[in-house]
Amino acid sequence: MKTAPVSARQPARPGNGRSVESPAPLTVMLPDLASLAALRAWHEGLTAREAVTHYLGHARDDGQSSRGVIARIRRHLAACARARQRYDLLPVFAINAASRTHYTAQVVGAIDALRATAIPAPQPADAVDQWLYPHTARALEATGIRSLADLTVFILHRRRWWQPIPGLGKTGARAVLTWLDTHPELMQRAAEVIEHSKRDGQSLPVSSLASLPTNLDGSQGRYRAPLETCGLAAKTDVEAVTAWLEMHESAHTARAYRREAERLLLWAVVERRQPLSSLTMEDAIAFRAFLRRPAPAARWVGPHCSRSSPAWRPFERALTPRSAGYALTVLRALFAWLVDQHYVVINPFSGVTVRGARPRAPFDTARALDDREWKTVRAFASRLERHGWTASAAQRLRFVLDFGYATGLRASELVDAKLGDVERDHRGAWWLEVTGKGTKMGRVALPPLARQALRRYLKERRLPVVRSRWLASTPLVAVLDRHEAAGQQRTSNASGQRSISAARLRQMVGDFFQDAAKHVEARNPGLAARLLQVSPHWLRHTHATHALKAGVELVTVRDNLRHASIATTSTYLHENDRRRAHQVGAAFGRTPSP
């Protein structure tokens, strides 16, 4: 088994505005024998300085702490475990330093297991984060590239394939291609998929739906209502569906609904050889089964890629019961609207449901940081510049944390917010006007923490702090530079300020919490594991949880979060659950007498 010296620095991962080397594939070579000996000595009771000085004194970089060397050896071994898909060994390399002497045998056994485990060959279905560094993987995932199949097909269809991927760049793309060069079978399979699609003519271009013959376009649909009573000018099924989609002002909602409608339109034409307006309940039941197992797979299932690509398919995989249930809900709503408009006379999806498609809870209340966790995270954020972040990136991240925590805004609401949305009423209260889910207008209270964060961030951006001098179109959260602005598809104001995208916000927050997890991993592995799961929406949950715990009335929190039901807001009342569990446990905690 080959080994790599731990002193040889791995390419660092770029974060938000950090001046570091490009991302590269995960390390697969084990640390060298001297590094492993130093780690074992540390586990056997030597201090980090004693172990590193004795075994690695000749290889240590200037200014590098002994604890840092030991920590990097452990991270190196964890990366080796991930590369070998031995996730069961990860906890062994994250043991608390104070109890390390109790786990020497387990660490030695884990290293032996890594030596004996072959590195599996990457497969097209493997997730990108299984083989590439987390920052690179997050950049790809934010663009919809989740598997190696997605990545290779994406690369083959674009000459400058990295340009639509914020946060990757030429250097990062070169590192990805270098890794792919060591696994040529991946690119070969992607080329075969594309060639197979062209040769067999099995691609299903959505654009073809606009030019169907009259027996399939719905103009002669079996269940079309009389034209004189129809409330639509649509002559074909595609035109009717388009009219329905145009009712939804939210681009996200329209995109999700379009996907479900297009799948049904294509299935009806290709598999049933009839238009949408001729479907029966039997057809709807057959479509339900099709959603769970799209067949033939070569025609319907394929990796994520551009809709104009010959390799594009309507499905990336078979749908889960919950996803299939969602699809049927959308289609029921579509046909209910078509019936209301007197376009068709029946709703074939009425009453057609999916077994096991239980509605998802509004949110998981465990996705909130408690007081101690929040203070730990915020303290780390105040020192980001010491951890490789540029000043402007660190300042923006701190604003997102403080403003998001103080207001409970959704990620989409935060990136869409402008200075012109901030208002002060005649009583002196400050508010932020927002457009929430379902394009509902609302306003959110701006407490002192939010206003202080905004003033500080405006100063850091060298923008006016006085409201009368604000440019209304200035975004609250702006991009840092031209490189980050590339591909964001966001509008700019008169001064050139461009708002950050929701995808970039999620990536930025993910980078921060990953760094925070590394910072606390040695002393608190449990917290580190939780921080790796944090998304921007956790700030909303944390806001609600802390507000209720501080005594804010339930109705007030509901109104500020703009929940439709008080029952949704009440889910944040964790203390009631804890109190109930404690009291029931106290009553039934004893073992029964024999």
mmCIF file of N, CA and C in Angstrom, residues 495-555:
data_model
loop_
_atom_site.group_PDB
_atom_site.id
_atom_site.type_symbol
_atom_site.label_atom_id
_atom_site.label_comp_id
_atom_site.label_asym_id
_atom_site.label_seq_id
_atom_site.Cartn_x
_atom_site.Cartn_y
_atom_site.Cartn_z
ATOM 1 N N SER A 495 -25.555 51.310 -9.267
ATOM 2 C CA SER A 495 -24.154 51.375 -8.859
ATOM 3 C C SER A 495 -23.394 50.100 -9.162
ATOM 4 N N GLY A 496 -24.040 49.161 -9.863
ATOM 5 C CA GLY A 496 -23.384 47.914 -10.213
ATOM 6 C C GLY A 496 -23.483 46.842 -9.160
ATOM 7 N N GLN A 497 -24.197 47.104 -8.053
ATOM 8 C CA GLN A 497 -24.357 46.102 -7.000
ATOM 9 C C GLN A 497 -25.279 44.993 -7.492
ATOM 10 N N ARG A 498 -24.807 43.779 -7.414
ATOM 11 C CA ARG A 498 -25.599 42.631 -7.873
ATOM 12 C C ARG A 498 -25.890 41.718 -6.696
ATOM 13 N N SER A 499 -27.124 41.246 -6.619
ATOM 14 C CA SER A 499 -27.502 40.393 -5.493
ATOM 15 C C SER A 499 -26.988 38.977 -5.695
ATOM 16 N N ILE A 500 -26.698 38.324 -4.597
ATOM 17 C CA ILE A 500 -26.226 36.947 -4.622
ATOM 18 C C ILE A 500 -27.401 36.027 -4.936
ATOM 19 N N SER A 501 -27.143 34.886 -5.527
ATOM 20 C CA SER A 501 -28.203 33.920 -5.818
ATOM 21 C C SER A 501 -28.444 33.035 -4.605
ATOM 22 N N ALA A 502 -29.626 32.408 -4.559
ATOM 23 C CA ALA A 502 -29.946 31.510 -3.448
ATOM 24 C C ALA A 502 -28.992 30.320 -3.422
ATOM 25 N N ALA A 503 -28.618 29.816 -4.615
ATOM 26 C CA ALA A 503 -27.685 28.689 -4.674
ATOM 27 C C ALA A 503 -26.326 29.079 -4.105
ATOM 28 N N ARG A 504 -25.870 30.283 -4.426
ATOM 29 C CA ARG A 504 -24.582 30.749 -3.898
ATOM 30 C C ARG A 504 -24.656 30.963 -2.387
ATOM 31 N N LEU A 505 -25.808 31.440 -1.914
ATOM 32 C CA LEU A 505 -25.983 31.616 -0.470
ATOM 33 C C LEU A 505 -25.863 30.277 0.250
ATOM 34 N N ARG A 506 -26.527 29.249 -0.295
ATOM 35 C CA ARG A 506 -26.447 27.929 0.334
ATOM 36 C C ARG A 506 -25.013 27.403 0.330
ATOM 37 N N GLN A 507 -24.306 27.631 -0.772
ATOM 38 C CA GLN A 507 -22.919 27.171 -0.862
ATOM 39 C C GLN A 507 -22.043 27.909 0.142
ATOM 40 N N MET A 508 -22.248 29.216 0.255
ATOM 41 C CA MET A 508 -21.455 30.035 1.167
ATOM 42 C C MET A 508 -21.679 29.610 2.614
ATOM 43 N N VAL A 509 -22.941 29.424 2.994
ATOM 44 C CA VAL A 509 -23.254 28.997 4.357
ATOM 45 C C VAL A 509 -22.712 27.587 4.607
ATOM 46 N N GLY A 510 -22.810 26.722 3.599
ATOM 47 C CA GLY A 510 -22.270 25.376 3.742
ATOM 48 C C GLY A 510 -20.770 25.384 3.967
ATOM 49 N N ASP A 511 -20.052 26.242 3.240
ATOM 50 C CA ASP A 511 -18.605 26.355 3.431
ATOM 51 C C ASP A 511 -18.278 26.793 4.856
ATOM 52 N N PHE A 512 -19.043 27.772 5.340
ATOM 53 C CA PHE A 512 -18.782 28.271 6.691
ATOM 54 C C PHE A 512 -18.983 27.187 7.740
ATOM 55 N N PHE A 513 -20.107 26.490 7.671
ATOM 56 C CA PHE A 513 -20.386 25.496 8.701
ATOM 57 C C PHE A 513 -19.450 24.289 8.584
ATOM 58 N N GLN A 514 -18.942 24.036 7.398
ATOM 59 C CA GLN A 514 -17.944 22.971 7.286
ATOM 60 C C GLN A 514 -16.656 23.383 7.998
ATOM 61 N N ASP A 515 -16.255 24.638 7.814
ATOM 62 C CA ASP A 515 -15.070 25.123 8.515
ATOM 63 C C ASP A 515 -15.298 25.134 10.023
ATOM 64 N N ALA A 516 -16.511 25.525 10.433
ATOM 65 C CA ALA A 516 -16.826 25.524 11.864
ATOM 66 C C ALA A 516 -16.778 24.110 12.429
ATOM 67 N N ALA A 517 -17.253 23.141 11.643
ATOM 68 C CA ALA A 517 -17.225 21.742 12.094
ATOM 69 C C ALA A 517 -15.786 21.272 12.295
ATOM 70 N N LYS A 518 -14.912 21.636 11.376
ATOM 71 C CA LYS A 518 -13.500 21.259 11.527
ATOM 72 C C LYS A 518 -12.903 21.865 12.792
ATOM 73 N N HIS A 519 -13.320 23.094 13.073
ATOM 74 C CA HIS A 519 -12.764 23.816 14.216
ATOM 75 C C HIS A 519 -13.122 23.141 15.536
ATOM 76 N N VAL A 520 -14.313 22.564 15.629
ATOM 77 C CA VAL A 520 -14.765 21.973 16.902
ATOM 78 C C VAL A 520 -14.639 20.455 16.921
ATOM 79 N N GLU A 521 -14.194 19.863 15.799
ATOM 80 C CA GLU A 521 -14.228 18.405 15.674
ATOM 81 C C GLU A 521 -13.431 17.699 16.760
ATOM 82 N N ALA A 522 -12.250 18.211 17.077
ATOM 83 C CA ALA A 522 -11.382 17.513 18.023
ATOM 84 C C ALA A 522 -11.992 17.454 19.417
ATOM 85 N N ARG A 523 -12.657 18.537 19.840
ATOM 86 C CA ARG A 523 -13.195 18.561 21.203
ATOM 87 C C ARG A 523 -14.674 18.223 21.284
ATOM 88 N N ASN A 524 -15.380 18.257 20.141
ATOM 89 C CA ASN A 524 -16.816 17.963 20.175
ATOM 90 C C ASN A 524 -17.254 17.358 18.843
ATOM 91 N N PRO A 525 -16.961 16.066 18.626
ATOM 92 C CA PRO A 525 -17.317 15.422 17.346
ATOM 93 C C PRO A 525 -18.816 15.440 17.070
ATOM 94 N N GLY A 526 -19.626 15.345 18.133
ATOM 95 C CA GLY A 526 -21.077 15.358 17.937
ATOM 96 C C GLY A 526 -21.559 16.662 17.349
ATOM 97 N N LEU A 527 -21.074 17.783 17.880
ATOM 98 C CA LEU A 527 -21.449 19.089 17.340
ATOM 99 C C LEU A 527 -20.926 19.239 15.918
ATOM 100 N N ALA A 528 -19.723 18.755 15.659
ATOM 101 C CA ALA A 528 -19.164 18.839 14.305
ATOM 102 C C ALA A 528 -20.059 18.119 13.307
ATOM 103 N N ALA A 529 -20.557 16.956 13.688
ATOM 104 C CA ALA A 529 -21.444 16.207 12.790
ATOM 105 C C ALA A 529 -22.721 16.985 12.518
ATOM 106 N N ARG A 530 -23.264 17.657 13.533
ATOM 107 C CA ARG A 530 -24.483 18.459 13.330
ATOM 108 C C ARG A 530 -24.207 19.662 12.427
ATOM 109 N N LEU A 531 -23.089 20.312 12.626
ATOM 110 C CA LEU A 531 -22.788 21.506 11.840
ATOM 111 C C LEU A 531 -22.623 21.185 10.363
ATOM 112 N N LEU A 532 -22.182 19.972 10.054
ATOM 113 C CA LEU A 532 -22.040 19.583 8.650
ATOM 114 C C LEU A 532 -23.384 19.482 7.945
ATOM 115 N N GLN A 533 -24.479 19.418 8.700
ATOM 116 C CA GLN A 533 -25.813 19.292 8.118
ATOM 117 C C GLN A 533 -26.519 20.635 7.956
ATOM 118 N N VAL A 534 -25.938 21.702 8.483
ATOM 119 C CA VAL A 534 -26.636 22.989 8.540
ATOM 120 C C VAL A 534 -26.794 23.595 7.150
ATOM 121 N N SER A 535 -27.983 24.133 6.899
ATOM 122 C CA SER A 535 -28.289 24.885 5.680
ATOM 123 C C SER A 535 -28.818 26.253 6.102
ATOM 124 N N PRO A 536 -28.978 27.202 5.174
ATOM 125 C CA PRO A 536 -29.514 28.509 5.554
ATOM 126 C C PRO A 536 -30.859 28.434 6.271
ATOM 127 N N HIS A 537 -31.671 27.410 5.968
ATOM 128 C CA HIS A 537 -32.996 27.331 6.590
ATOM 129 C C HIS A 537 -32.907 27.047 8.083
ATOM 130 N N TRP A 538 -31.783 26.507 8.522
ATOM 131 C CA TRP A 538 -31.603 26.302 9.962
ATOM 132 C C TRP A 538 -31.671 27.631 10.715
ATOM 133 N N LEU A 539 -31.239 28.720 10.096
ATOM 134 C CA LEU A 539 -31.305 30.025 10.753
ATOM 135 C C LEU A 539 -32.749 30.403 11.045
ATOM 136 N N ARG A 540 -33.650 30.055 10.146
ATOM 137 C CA ARG A 540 -35.075 30.342 10.357
ATOM 138 C C ARG A 540 -35.607 29.523 11.536
ATOM 139 N N HIS A 541 -35.257 28.228 11.570
ATOM 140 C CA HIS A 541 -35.694 27.389 12.684
ATOM 141 C C HIS A 541 -35.089 27.873 14.002
ATOM 142 N N THR A 542 -33.823 28.257 13.960
ATOM 143 C CA THR A 542 -33.158 28.734 15.174
ATOM 144 C C THR A 542 -33.800 30.019 15.666
ATOM 145 N N HIS A 543 -34.131 30.917 14.761
ATOM 146 C CA HIS A 543 -34.819 32.161 15.117
ATOM 147 C C HIS A 543 -36.122 31.869 15.861
ATOM 148 N N ALA A 544 -36.937 30.983 15.303
ATOM 149 C CA ALA A 544 -38.233 30.684 15.913
ATOM 150 C C ALA A 544 -38.072 30.025 17.275
ATOM 151 N N THR A 545 -37.165 29.066 17.364
ATOM 152 C CA THR A 545 -36.949 28.356 18.623
ATOM 153 C C THR A 545 -36.482 29.303 19.719
ATOM 154 N N HIS A 546 -35.521 30.156 19.417
ATOM 155 C CA HIS A 546 -34.986 31.075 20.416
ATOM 156 C C HIS A 546 -36.009 32.145 20.785
ATOM 157 N N ALA A 547 -36.807 32.588 19.818
ATOM 158 C CA ALA A 547 -37.827 33.599 20.114
ATOM 159 C C ALA A 547 -38.853 33.064 21.106
ATOM 160 N N LEU A 548 -39.339 31.860 20.866
ATOM 161 C CA LEU A 548 -40.333 31.272 21.767
ATOM 162 C C LEU A 548 -39.731 31.000 23.140
ATOM 163 N N LYS A 549 -38.491 30.546 23.168
ATOM 164 C CA LYS A 549 -37.840 30.274 24.450
ATOM 165 C C LYS A 549 -37.636 31.561 25.240
ATOM 166 N N ALA A 550 -37.455 32.685 24.525
ATOM 167 C CA ALA A 550 -37.255 33.975 25.187
ATOM 168 C C ALA A 550 -38.557 34.608 25.644
ATOM 169 N N GLY A 551 -39.687 33.957 25.360
ATOM 170 C CA GLY A 551 -40.963 34.458 25.840
ATOM 171 C C GLY A 551 -41.796 35.193 24.818
ATOM 172 N N VAL A 552 -41.353 35.236 23.565
ATOM 173 C CA VAL A 552 -42.165 35.872 22.524
ATOM 174 C C VAL A 552 -43.434 35.044 22.316
ATOM 175 N N GLU A 553 -44.568 35.707 22.201
ATOM 176 C CA GLU A 553 -45.835 34.992 22.074
ATOM 177 C C GLU A 553 -45.884 34.187 20.779
ATOM 178 N N LEU A 554 -46.589 33.055 20.852
ATOM 179 C CA LEU A 554 -46.682 32.152 19.711
ATOM 180 C C LEU A 554 -47.270 32.854 18.491
ATOM 181 N N VAL A 555 -48.295 33.660 18.704
ATOM 182 C CA VAL A 555 -48.948 34.360 17.595
ATOM 183 C C VAL A 555 -47.980 35.343 16.943
#
